[in-house]
mmCIF file of C-alpha atoms and ligand atoms in Angstrom:
data_model
loop_
_atom_site.group_PDB
_atom_site.id
_atom_site.type_symbol
_atom_site.label_atom_id
_atom_site.label_comp_id
_atom_site.label_asym_id
_atom_site.label_seq_id
_atom_site.Cartn_x
_atom_site.Cartn_y
_atom_site.Cartn_z
ATOM 1 C CA UNK A 1 -28.256 10.651 -7.959
ATOM 2 C CA UNK A 2 -25.720 9.873 -10.624
ATOM 3 C CA UNK A 3 -22.845 12.119 -11.173
ATOM 4 C CA UNK A 4 -22.088 13.590 -14.795
ATOM 5 C CA UNK A 5 -18.406 12.929 -15.523
ATOM 6 C CA UNK A 6 -18.179 14.727 -18.983
ATOM 7 C CA UNK A 7 -14.434 14.805 -20.137
ATOM 8 C CA UNK A 8 -13.279 15.055 -16.692
ATOM 9 C CA UNK A 9 -15.812 17.488 -15.258
ATOM 10 C CA UNK A 10 -17.818 17.391 -11.946
ATOM 11 C CA UNK A 11 -20.395 20.082 -12.546
ATOM 12 C CA UNK A 12 -18.129 23.186 -13.051
ATOM 13 C CA UNK A 13 -15.213 21.579 -11.313
ATOM 14 C CA UNK A 14 -12.156 19.521 -12.638
ATOM 15 C CA UNK A 15 -11.196 19.731 -16.230
ATOM 16 C CA UNK A 16 -7.718 20.193 -17.536
ATOM 17 C CA UNK A 17 -6.226 23.720 -17.583
ATOM 18 C CA UNK A 18 -2.803 22.908 -19.055
ATOM 19 C CA UNK A 19 -0.249 23.881 -21.806
ATOM 20 C CA UNK A 20 -1.116 22.137 -25.185
ATOM 21 C CA UNK A 21 1.997 19.709 -24.905
ATOM 22 C CA UNK A 22 0.984 18.351 -21.655
ATOM 23 C CA UNK A 23 -2.757 17.972 -22.987
ATOM 24 C CA UNK A 24 -1.637 15.497 -25.491
ATOM 25 C CA UNK A 25 0.377 13.639 -23.019
ATOM 26 C CA UNK A 26 -2.662 13.399 -20.471
ATOM 27 C CA UNK A 27 -5.142 12.402 -23.320
ATOM 28 C CA UNK A 28 -3.011 9.510 -24.182
ATOM 29 C CA UNK A 29 -2.971 8.488 -20.265
ATOM 30 C CA UNK A 30 -6.712 8.730 -20.390
ATOM 31 C CA UNK A 31 -7.112 6.633 -23.444
ATOM 32 C CA UNK A 32 -5.037 3.931 -21.976
ATOM 33 C CA UNK A 33 -6.465 3.940 -18.609
ATOM 34 C CA UNK A 34 -10.031 3.801 -20.096
ATOM 35 C CA UNK A 35 -8.869 0.809 -22.050
ATOM 36 C CA UNK A 36 -7.047 -1.156 -19.357
ATOM 37 C CA UNK A 37 -9.340 -0.665 -16.529
ATOM 38 C CA UNK A 38 -11.902 -2.900 -18.316
ATOM 39 C CA UNK A 39 -9.224 -5.359 -19.349
ATOM 40 C CA UNK A 40 -9.558 -8.887 -17.526
ATOM 41 C CA UNK A 41 -5.768 -9.370 -17.369
ATOM 42 C CA UNK A 42 -5.131 -5.909 -16.078
ATOM 43 C CA UNK A 43 -7.815 -6.354 -13.254
ATOM 44 C CA UNK A 44 -6.373 -9.577 -12.400
ATOM 45 C CA UNK A 45 -2.928 -8.706 -12.110
ATOM 46 C CA UNK A 46 -4.194 -5.637 -10.047
ATOM 47 C CA UNK A 47 -6.013 -7.956 -7.574
ATOM 48 C CA UNK A 48 -3.210 -10.158 -7.439
ATOM 49 C CA UNK A 49 -0.906 -7.541 -6.015
ATOM 50 C CA UNK A 50 -3.542 -6.172 -3.807
ATOM 51 C CA UNK A 51 -3.872 -9.311 -2.059
ATOM 52 C CA UNK A 52 -0.499 -10.667 -2.139
ATOM 53 C CA UNK A 53 1.508 -7.520 -1.594
ATOM 54 C CA UNK A 54 -0.595 -4.755 0.091
ATOM 55 C CA UNK A 55 -2.489 -7.495 2.172
ATOM 56 C CA UNK A 56 -6.122 -6.624 0.915
ATOM 57 C CA UNK A 57 -9.080 -7.075 1.756
ATOM 58 C CA UNK A 58 -8.375 -4.734 4.810
ATOM 59 C CA UNK A 59 -10.602 -5.638 7.809
ATOM 60 C CA UNK A 60 -13.791 -3.660 8.905
ATOM 61 C CA UNK A 61 -13.249 -3.552 12.535
ATOM 62 C CA UNK A 62 -15.980 -3.340 15.113
ATOM 63 C CA UNK A 63 -14.593 -0.664 17.565
ATOM 64 C CA UNK A 64 -16.734 -2.033 20.692
ATOM 65 C CA UNK A 65 -14.829 -0.115 23.430
ATOM 66 C CA UNK A 66 -15.228 3.058 21.336
ATOM 67 C CA UNK A 67 -18.772 2.399 20.756
ATOM 68 C CA UNK A 68 -19.433 2.037 24.553
ATOM 69 C CA UNK A 69 -17.618 5.032 25.435
ATOM 70 C CA UNK A 70 -19.361 7.104 22.710
ATOM 71 C CA UNK A 71 -22.721 5.722 23.844
ATOM 72 C CA UNK A 72 -24.502 6.025 20.558
ATOM 73 C CA UNK A 73 -24.025 4.622 16.785
ATOM 74 C CA UNK A 74 -21.938 1.599 16.512
ATOM 75 C CA UNK A 75 -18.628 2.327 15.092
ATOM 76 C CA UNK A 76 -16.751 0.502 12.738
ATOM 77 C CA UNK A 77 -13.160 1.313 11.355
ATOM 78 C CA UNK A 78 -12.025 0.470 7.857
ATOM 79 C CA UNK A 79 -8.352 -0.506 8.424
ATOM 80 C CA UNK A 80 -6.156 1.226 5.515
ATOM 81 C CA UNK A 81 -3.669 1.412 8.172
ATOM 82 C CA UNK A 82 -2.975 -2.282 7.893
ATOM 83 C CA UNK A 83 -1.867 -1.900 4.326
ATOM 84 C CA UNK A 84 1.657 -2.535 3.335
ATOM 85 C CA UNK A 85 3.412 0.803 3.811
ATOM 86 C CA UNK A 86 0.808 1.792 6.538
ATOM 87 C CA UNK A 87 -1.864 3.832 4.644
ATOM 88 C CA UNK A 88 -4.355 3.821 1.595
ATOM 89 C CA UNK A 89 -1.592 5.357 -0.880
ATOM 90 C CA UNK A 90 -0.309 2.250 -1.712
ATOM 91 C CA UNK A 91 -3.578 1.283 -3.548
ATOM 92 C CA UNK A 92 -3.218 4.369 -6.032
ATOM 93 C CA UNK A 93 0.440 3.753 -6.548
ATOM 94 C CA UNK A 94 -0.101 0.070 -7.367
ATOM 95 C CA UNK A 95 -2.912 0.883 -9.994
ATOM 96 C CA UNK A 96 -1.012 3.566 -11.679
ATOM 97 C CA UNK A 97 2.393 1.778 -11.866
ATOM 98 C CA UNK A 98 0.725 -1.358 -13.521
ATOM 99 C CA UNK A 99 -0.838 1.055 -16.028
ATOM 100 C CA UNK A 100 2.599 2.616 -16.533
ATOM 101 C CA UNK A 101 3.966 -0.722 -17.151
ATOM 102 C CA UNK A 102 1.395 -1.487 -19.676
ATOM 103 C CA UNK A 103 2.056 1.858 -21.563
ATOM 104 C CA UNK A 104 5.728 0.936 -21.619
ATOM 105 C CA UNK A 105 7.262 3.473 -19.428
ATOM 106 C CA UNK A 106 10.682 2.793 -17.912
ATOM 107 C CA UNK A 107 10.827 5.874 -15.686
ATOM 108 C CA UNK A 108 8.237 6.857 -12.942
ATOM 109 C CA UNK A 109 8.214 10.505 -11.658
ATOM 110 C CA UNK A 110 6.241 11.562 -8.728
ATOM 111 C CA UNK A 111 5.751 14.652 -6.452
ATOM 112 C CA UNK A 112 5.682 14.699 -2.725
ATOM 113 C CA UNK A 113 4.947 17.092 0.199
ATOM 114 C CA UNK A 114 5.821 15.413 3.504
ATOM 115 C CA UNK A 115 6.868 12.105 1.808
ATOM 116 C CA UNK A 116 4.389 9.656 1.962
ATOM 117 C CA UNK A 117 3.099 9.493 -1.470
ATOM 118 C CA UNK A 118 7.039 9.721 -2.480
ATOM 119 C CA UNK A 119 7.702 6.646 -0.242
ATOM 120 C CA UNK A 120 4.601 4.543 -1.448
ATOM 121 C CA UNK A 121 5.826 5.287 -5.308
ATOM 122 C CA UNK A 122 9.479 4.536 -4.316
ATOM 123 C CA UNK A 123 8.185 1.102 -2.852
ATOM 124 C CA UNK A 124 6.308 -0.045 -5.911
ATOM 125 C CA UNK A 125 9.062 1.036 -8.242
ATOM 126 C CA UNK A 126 11.362 -0.960 -6.197
ATOM 127 C CA UNK A 127 9.168 -3.937 -6.684
ATOM 128 C CA UNK A 128 8.555 -3.564 -10.357
ATOM 129 C CA UNK A 129 12.405 -2.751 -10.936
ATOM 130 C CA UNK A 130 11.475 0.877 -12.504
ATOM 131 C CA UNK A 131 13.619 3.915 -12.325
ATOM 132 C CA UNK A 132 12.024 6.298 -9.833
ATOM 133 C CA UNK A 133 12.475 10.012 -9.527
ATOM 134 C CA UNK A 134 10.558 11.870 -6.992
ATOM 135 C CA UNK A 135 10.455 15.882 -6.780
ATOM 136 C CA UNK A 136 10.244 17.561 -3.178
ATOM 137 C CA UNK A 137 10.405 21.035 -2.261
ATOM 138 C CA UNK A 138 13.719 21.949 -0.739
ATOM 139 C CA UNK A 139 11.988 22.992 2.542
ATOM 140 C CA UNK A 140 10.195 19.746 2.620
ATOM 141 C CA UNK A 141 13.203 17.734 2.190
ATOM 142 C CA UNK A 142 14.857 19.404 5.235
ATOM 143 C CA UNK A 143 11.713 19.114 7.550
ATOM 144 C CA UNK A 144 11.309 15.200 6.259
ATOM 145 C CA UNK A 145 15.027 14.103 6.172
ATOM 146 C CA UNK A 146 14.009 10.619 7.361
ATOM 147 C CA UNK A 147 11.699 10.144 4.501
ATOM 148 C CA UNK A 148 14.147 11.297 1.947
ATOM 149 C CA UNK A 149 16.384 8.524 3.150
ATOM 150 C CA UNK A 150 13.490 6.003 3.208
ATOM 151 C CA UNK A 151 12.863 6.591 -0.410
ATOM 152 C CA UNK A 152 16.795 6.606 -1.290
ATOM 153 C CA UNK A 153 16.860 3.263 0.667
ATOM 154 C CA UNK A 154 13.960 1.965 -1.680
ATOM 155 C CA UNK A 155 16.283 3.085 -4.562
ATOM 156 C CA UNK A 156 14.611 6.373 -5.646
ATOM 157 C CA UNK A 157 16.335 9.473 -6.554
ATOM 158 C CA UNK A 158 15.037 12.684 -4.775
ATOM 159 C CA UNK A 159 15.167 15.809 -6.376
ATOM 160 C CA UNK A 160 15.071 18.963 -3.911
ATOM 161 C CA UNK A 161 12.819 21.521 -6.012
ATOM 162 C CA UNK A 162 14.496 25.081 -4.862
ATOM 163 C CA UNK A 163 12.112 27.198 -6.980
ATOM 164 C CA UNK A 164 9.108 29.055 -5.595
ATOM 165 C CA UNK A 165 8.767 28.487 -2.001
ATOM 166 C CA UNK A 166 10.339 25.052 -1.889
ATOM 167 C CA UNK A 167 6.857 23.329 -1.077
ATOM 168 C CA UNK A 168 4.530 20.793 -2.924
ATOM 169 C CA UNK A 169 3.109 23.123 -5.365
ATOM 170 C CA UNK A 170 6.783 23.717 -6.800
ATOM 171 C CA UNK A 171 7.393 20.015 -6.807
ATOM 172 C CA UNK A 172 4.363 19.416 -8.625
ATOM 173 C CA UNK A 173 5.314 22.214 -11.224
ATOM 174 C CA UNK A 174 8.641 20.521 -11.744
ATOM 175 C CA UNK A 175 7.222 16.997 -12.177
ATOM 176 C CA UNK A 176 4.890 18.076 -14.912
ATOM 177 C CA UNK A 177 7.974 19.943 -16.827
ATOM 178 C CA UNK A 178 9.646 16.738 -16.552
ATOM 179 C CA UNK A 179 6.660 14.594 -17.904
ATOM 180 C CA UNK A 180 6.435 17.124 -20.923
ATOM 181 C CA UNK A 181 10.047 16.773 -21.870
ATOM 182 C CA UNK A 182 10.279 12.769 -21.138
ATOM 183 C CA UNK A 183 6.988 11.564 -21.971
ATOM 184 C CA UNK A 184 8.106 8.768 -24.446
ATOM 185 C CA UNK A 185 9.454 6.798 -21.653
ATOM 186 C CA UNK A 186 8.124 8.576 -18.336
ATOM 187 C CA UNK A 187 4.781 8.060 -16.431
ATOM 188 C CA UNK A 188 3.951 10.882 -13.823
ATOM 189 C CA UNK A 189 2.551 8.944 -10.635
ATOM 190 C CA UNK A 190 0.070 11.452 -9.011
ATOM 191 C CA UNK A 191 -0.649 11.005 -5.354
ATOM 192 C CA UNK A 192 -4.127 12.211 -4.873
ATOM 193 C CA UNK A 193 -7.697 12.767 -6.503
ATOM 194 C CA UNK A 194 -6.437 16.182 -7.594
ATOM 195 C CA UNK A 195 -4.749 17.582 -10.706
ATOM 196 C CA UNK A 196 -5.982 17.651 -14.426
ATOM 197 C CA UNK A 197 -8.116 14.953 -16.060
ATOM 198 C CA UNK A 198 -7.689 12.004 -15.964
ATOM 199 C CA UNK A 199 -5.930 12.005 -12.612
ATOM 200 C CA UNK A 200 -9.111 12.625 -10.142
ATOM 201 C CA UNK A 201 -11.043 9.816 -11.834
ATOM 202 C CA UNK A 202 -8.161 7.399 -12.043
ATOM 203 C CA UNK A 203 -6.961 7.893 -8.642
ATOM 204 C CA UNK A 204 -10.747 7.732 -7.432
ATOM 205 C CA UNK A 205 -11.025 4.044 -9.457
ATOM 206 C CA UNK A 206 -7.860 2.869 -7.695
ATOM 207 C CA UNK A 207 -9.231 3.836 -4.480
ATOM 208 C CA UNK A 208 -12.695 2.709 -4.743
ATOM 209 C CA UNK A 209 -11.595 -0.719 -3.600
ATOM 210 C CA UNK A 210 -11.901 0.685 0.043
ATOM 211 C CA UNK A 211 -15.833 1.130 -0.224
ATOM 212 C CA UNK A 212 -16.183 -1.757 -2.659
ATOM 213 C CA UNK A 213 -14.904 -3.965 0.444
ATOM 214 C CA UNK A 214 -16.691 -2.003 3.081
ATOM 215 C CA UNK A 215 -20.064 -2.106 1.374
ATOM 216 C CA UNK A 216 -19.669 -6.036 1.314
ATOM 217 C CA UNK A 217 -18.247 -6.018 4.717
ATOM 218 C CA UNK A 218 -20.921 -4.137 6.388
ATOM 219 C CA UNK A 219 -23.852 -6.148 4.772
ATOM 220 C CA UNK A 220 -22.335 -9.346 6.149
ATOM 221 C CA UNK A 221 -21.970 -7.901 9.690
ATOM 222 C CA UNK A 222 -25.126 -5.533 9.942
ATOM 223 C CA UNK A 223 -27.119 -6.841 7.113
ATOM 224 C CA UNK A 224 -27.796 -3.239 6.162
ATOM 225 C CA UNK A 225 -25.986 0.028 4.506
ATOM 226 C CA UNK A 226 -24.122 2.260 7.149
ATOM 227 C CA UNK A 227 -25.918 5.567 8.462
ATOM 228 C CA UNK A 228 -22.656 7.416 7.601
ATOM 229 C CA UNK A 229 -19.313 6.927 6.152
ATOM 230 C CA UNK A 230 -16.748 9.361 7.743
ATOM 231 C CA UNK A 231 -13.081 10.000 6.272
ATOM 232 C CA UNK A 232 -10.668 12.741 6.340
ATOM 233 C CA UNK A 233 -9.935 15.139 3.331
ATOM 234 C CA UNK A 234 -6.527 16.291 2.191
ATOM 235 C CA UNK A 235 -6.582 16.213 -1.669
ATOM 236 C CA UNK A 236 -9.388 13.896 -1.142
ATOM 237 C CA UNK A 237 -8.258 10.386 -2.432
ATOM 238 C CA UNK A 238 -8.999 8.218 0.705
ATOM 239 C CA UNK A 239 -12.387 9.897 1.193
ATOM 240 C CA UNK A 240 -13.426 9.484 -2.311
ATOM 241 C CA UNK A 241 -12.462 5.963 -2.205
ATOM 242 C CA UNK A 242 -14.297 5.600 1.008
ATOM 243 C CA UNK A 243 -17.498 7.204 -0.466
ATOM 244 C CA UNK A 244 -17.710 6.028 -4.343
ATOM 245 C CA UNK A 245 -19.610 2.787 -3.692
ATOM 246 C CA UNK A 246 -22.271 4.882 -1.498
ATOM 247 C CA UNK A 247 -22.688 7.832 -3.657
ATOM 248 C CA UNK A 248 -25.753 6.409 -5.361
ATOM 249 C CA UNK A 249 -27.140 5.178 -2.066
ATOM 250 C CA UNK A 250 -28.923 8.428 -0.731
ATOM 251 C CA UNK A 251 -29.416 6.866 2.640
ATOM 252 C CA UNK A 252 -25.803 6.839 3.457
ATOM 253 C CA UNK A 253 -24.316 10.216 4.691
ATOM 254 C CA UNK A 254 -20.828 11.027 3.533
ATOM 255 C CA UNK A 255 -18.729 13.113 5.844
ATOM 256 C CA UNK A 256 -15.584 14.420 4.841
ATOM 257 C CA UNK A 257 -13.331 16.006 7.838
ATOM 258 C CA UNK A 258 -10.892 18.846 7.072
ATOM 259 C CA UNK A 259 -8.316 20.526 9.406
ATOM 260 C CA UNK A 260 -9.783 24.057 10.459
ATOM 261 C CA UNK A 261 -6.303 25.424 9.311
ATOM 262 C CA UNK A 262 -6.564 23.985 5.820
ATOM 263 C CA UNK A 263 -10.407 23.737 5.077
ATOM 264 C CA UNK A 264 -10.557 24.139 1.352
ATOM 265 C CA UNK A 265 -14.037 23.095 1.200
ATOM 266 C CA UNK A 266 -15.380 24.879 4.213
ATOM 267 C CA UNK A 267 -13.806 28.276 3.464
ATOM 268 C CA UNK A 268 -12.793 27.811 -0.191
ATOM 269 C CA UNK A 269 -14.049 29.699 -3.342
ATOM 270 C CA UNK A 270 -13.851 28.136 -6.913
ATOM 271 C CA UNK A 271 -10.497 28.757 -8.532
ATOM 272 C CA UNK A 272 -8.222 26.958 -10.952
ATOM 273 C CA UNK A 273 -5.201 25.634 -9.199
ATOM 274 C CA UNK A 274 -2.417 23.506 -10.722
ATOM 275 C CA UNK A 275 -4.515 22.528 -14.000
ATOM 276 C CA UNK A 276 -7.921 21.809 -12.577
ATOM 277 C CA UNK A 277 -10.791 23.772 -11.286
ATOM 278 C CA UNK A 278 -11.730 23.083 -7.326
ATOM 279 C CA UNK A 279 -12.749 24.726 -4.301
ATOM 280 C CA UNK A 280 -9.339 26.427 -3.013
ATOM 281 C CA UNK A 281 -8.175 28.740 -0.324
ATOM 282 C CA UNK A 282 -6.867 31.742 -2.502
ATOM 283 C CA UNK A 283 -5.608 35.170 -1.434
ATOM 284 C CA UNK A 284 -6.731 38.611 -3.007
ATOM 285 C CA UNK A 285 -4.062 37.992 -5.448
ATOM 286 C CA UNK A 286 -5.448 34.800 -6.691
ATOM 287 C CA UNK A 287 -2.536 33.070 -5.331
ATOM 288 C CA UNK A 288 -2.958 29.673 -3.243
ATOM 289 C CA UNK A 289 -2.966 30.534 0.484
ATOM 290 C CA UNK A 290 0.021 28.958 2.599
ATOM 291 C CA UNK A 291 -2.018 26.359 4.751
ATOM 292 C CA UNK A 292 -0.580 24.681 7.932
ATOM 293 C CA UNK A 293 -2.064 21.479 9.378
ATOM 294 C CA UNK A 294 -0.586 19.307 12.139
ATOM 295 C CA UNK A 295 -1.173 16.376 9.686
ATOM 296 C CA UNK A 296 1.198 16.920 6.785
ATOM 297 C CA UNK A 297 -1.041 14.754 4.447
ATOM 298 C CA UNK A 298 -3.814 17.145 4.672
ATOM 299 C CA UNK A 299 -1.718 20.308 4.143
ATOM 300 C CA UNK A 300 -3.066 21.423 0.579
ATOM 301 C CA UNK A 301 -4.732 24.629 -0.274
ATOM 302 C CA UNK A 302 -7.098 22.683 -2.760
ATOM 303 C CA UNK A 303 -9.436 19.850 -2.905
ATOM 304 C CA UNK A 304 -10.302 17.119 -5.514
ATOM 305 C CA UNK A 305 -12.915 18.459 -7.983
ATOM 306 C CA UNK A 306 -15.592 15.772 -7.031
ATOM 307 C CA UNK A 307 -15.448 16.737 -3.501
ATOM 308 C CA UNK A 308 -16.102 20.369 -4.671
ATOM 309 C CA UNK A 309 -19.049 19.116 -6.680
ATOM 310 C CA UNK A 310 -20.471 16.951 -3.689
ATOM 311 C CA UNK A 311 -20.342 19.672 -1.369
ATOM 312 C CA UNK A 312 -21.970 22.125 -3.909
ATOM 313 C CA UNK A 313 -24.511 19.642 -4.683
ATOM 314 C CA UNK A 314 -25.070 18.862 -0.975
ATOM 315 C CA UNK A 315 -24.542 15.117 -1.613
ATOM 316 C CA UNK A 316 -21.898 15.057 0.874
ATOM 317 C CA UNK A 317 -21.121 16.974 4.112
ATOM 318 C CA UNK A 318 -18.087 18.544 4.767
ATOM 319 C CA UNK A 319 -16.893 19.632 8.330
ATOM 320 C CA UNK A 320 -13.803 21.123 9.923
ATOM 321 C CA UNK A 321 -12.073 19.922 13.269
ATOM 322 C CA UNK A 322 -9.449 21.686 15.363
ATOM 323 C CA UNK A 323 -5.936 20.673 16.118
ATOM 324 C CA UNK A 324 -7.152 19.880 19.798
ATOM 325 C CA UNK A 325 -9.772 17.779 18.666
ATOM 326 C CA UNK A 326 -7.421 15.889 16.444
ATOM 327 C CA UNK A 327 -4.866 15.418 19.182
ATOM 328 C CA UNK A 328 -7.736 14.079 21.624
ATOM 329 C CA UNK A 329 -9.084 11.837 18.973
ATOM 330 C CA UNK A 330 -5.424 10.475 18.468
ATOM 331 C CA UNK A 331 -5.003 9.213 22.027
ATOM 332 C CA UNK A 332 -8.795 8.206 22.532
ATOM 333 C CA UNK A 333 -8.379 5.492 19.658
ATOM 334 C CA UNK A 334 -5.095 4.308 20.834
ATOM 335 C CA UNK A 335 -6.247 3.854 24.450
ATOM 336 C CA UNK A 336 -9.766 2.439 23.783
ATOM 337 C CA UNK A 337 -8.949 0.054 20.707
ATOM 338 C CA UNK A 338 -5.147 -0.226 20.790
ATOM 339 C CA UNK A 339 -4.849 1.451 17.230
ATOM 340 C CA UNK A 340 -2.692 4.249 16.915
ATOM 341 C CA UNK A 341 -4.195 6.313 13.825
ATOM 342 C CA UNK A 342 -2.392 8.537 11.612
ATOM 343 C CA UNK A 343 -2.894 12.436 12.511
ATOM 344 C CA UNK A 344 -4.640 12.496 9.205
ATOM 345 C CA UNK A 345 -7.106 9.798 10.204
ATOM 346 C CA UNK A 346 -7.656 11.241 13.662
ATOM 347 C CA UNK A 347 -9.511 14.023 11.849
ATOM 348 C CA UNK A 348 -12.105 11.533 10.960
ATOM 349 C CA UNK A 349 -12.128 9.963 14.375
ATOM 350 C CA UNK A 350 -12.530 13.516 16.074
ATOM 351 C CA UNK A 351 -15.683 14.005 13.972
ATOM 352 C CA UNK A 352 -17.007 10.403 14.978
ATOM 353 C CA UNK A 353 -16.536 11.241 18.451
ATOM 354 C CA UNK A 354 -18.841 14.171 18.101
ATOM 355 C CA UNK A 355 -21.634 12.409 15.911
ATOM 356 C CA UNK A 356 -21.744 8.874 17.364
ATOM 357 C CA UNK A 357 -23.339 10.162 20.774
ATOM 358 C CA UNK A 358 -26.076 12.050 18.807
ATOM 359 C CA UNK A 359 -27.081 8.988 17.073
ATOM 360 C CA UNK A 360 -29.175 5.957 18.139
ATOM 361 C CA UNK A 361 -27.677 2.583 18.848
ATOM 362 C CA UNK A 362 -29.075 0.945 15.545
ATOM 363 C CA UNK A 363 -27.068 3.707 13.606
ATOM 364 C CA UNK A 364 -23.925 2.365 11.905
ATOM 365 C CA UNK A 365 -20.728 4.492 11.203
ATOM 366 C CA UNK A 366 -17.802 3.602 8.981
ATOM 367 C CA UNK A 367 -14.712 5.586 9.887
ATOM 368 C CA UNK A 368 -11.989 5.290 7.534
ATOM 369 C CA UNK A 369 -8.849 4.840 9.137
ATOM 370 C CA UNK A 370 -6.562 5.996 6.305
ATOM 371 C CA UNK A 371 -3.191 5.175 7.789
ATOM 372 C CA UNK A 372 -1.258 4.223 11.041
ATOM 373 C CA UNK A 373 0.157 6.734 13.378
ATOM 374 C CA UNK A 374 3.592 5.391 14.020
ATOM 375 C CA UNK A 375 5.103 8.172 11.710
ATOM 376 C CA UNK A 376 3.346 10.778 14.018
ATOM 377 C CA UNK A 377 4.083 9.494 17.492
ATOM 378 C CA UNK A 378 7.403 11.891 17.980
ATOM 379 C CA UNK A 379 5.312 14.866 16.590
ATOM 380 C CA UNK A 380 2.500 14.341 19.148
ATOM 381 C CA UNK A 381 5.062 13.600 21.938
ATOM 382 C CA UNK A 382 6.514 16.971 21.237
ATOM 383 C CA UNK A 383 2.939 18.474 21.042
ATOM 384 C CA UNK A 384 1.954 17.004 24.316
ATOM 385 C CA UNK A 385 5.023 17.812 26.159
ATOM 386 C CA UNK A 386 4.939 21.527 25.450
HETATM 387 C C1 LIG B 1 -1.612 11.279 2.409
HETATM 388 C C2 LIG B 1 -2.616 10.839 3.395
HETATM 389 C C3 LIG B 1 -3.832 11.502 3.768
HETATM 390 C C4 LIG B 1 -4.497 12.793 2.595
HETATM 391 O O1 LIG B 1 -4.682 12.349 1.263
HETATM 392 P P1 LIG B 1 -6.035 12.077 0.604
HETATM 393 O O2 LIG B 1 -5.566 12.056 -0.884
HETATM 394 O O3 LIG B 1 -6.881 13.293 1.316
HETATM 395 O O4 LIG B 1 -6.608 10.816 1.130
HETATM 396 C C5 LIG B 1 -4.694 11.082 4.643
HETATM 397 N N1 LIG B 1 -4.302 9.945 5.416
HETATM 398 C C6 LIG B 1 -3.068 9.594 5.390
HETATM 399 C C7 LIG B 1 -2.561 8.527 6.280
HETATM 400 C C8 LIG B 1 -2.203 10.029 4.347
HETATM 401 O O5 LIG B 1 -0.993 9.402 4.199
#
């Protein structure tokens, strides 16, 4: 099955619902992205930093103990937790900052919710000597004071957004305003496979390294394609990167896992949210609903347009898991494999624990471990001791 991407549309989803001034800026980013993504020098530079700075390729680890414990499918873990800065986010920020440099930008801006994308952005800005401004909801700066300090340590300026509810959505609005005003020297580095065109397809492009590697690795280890690929879904960037090379392989099941408390695909309806159309959790007034997930990175009322489309066409399956199942999975992977997964990634592990025992020993699962759990240990400690 091939996907019709016409001007940033995936079926009815995607597009670019933004003011005229912003439209021009985004069209320029799209044109430059289309040009450089095929450019040999650009591709070589990106691979250089992915190898030398991020530490790619990330291993595809056979989880032998977990496989035995589940008693069914063979489970492999794609180890994005081993990347520099501890998650898949670095793949995207590196690609976008190299594009920004080519476009002559001197200043990088980004939004952040819990701070993970802000830290990844501040990291590459430090390395490339670029000015970095991070917009963060005021509420979030209070809850994530340590991440604010991390960004400052890396040389970024963090602006606390007081407007609205002081959350991620308000930070995105401020960043877009800044972009329109300063487009001549500024690049907006967006953190997930969401937002107006070209961001969803650009973020997918930079995250597809995950499945490019995993496909080659699984063929070497098993001489066949996996039965299923499982990834957690917030905005959808690690999932679309884990799926992309298999979308045209109809024999491979693609499974996205959402938190029950913020299940945009499972419970959402089509809506326009922050400049693009997707499945989203909206209230009766057409406002995005407040969500709450124990994994801050999955706490977003919408989801990328391509996931909305893959759900509607039935090419990918989306399931929701509970907080309790996630906490259990966090501990199970730690104890069986000595790998503490991020709470976000624990969603994917939680579903793998349900699915693996129902499959035969010939089946092969790839579970994307989108990040490491060190950042979550204190939170889990409090949850388990309450
Ligand atoms: C940010 C984050 C996510 C969620 O973002 P996606 O765009 O859905 O991938 C998942 N896992 C980790 C470790 C994260 O930091």
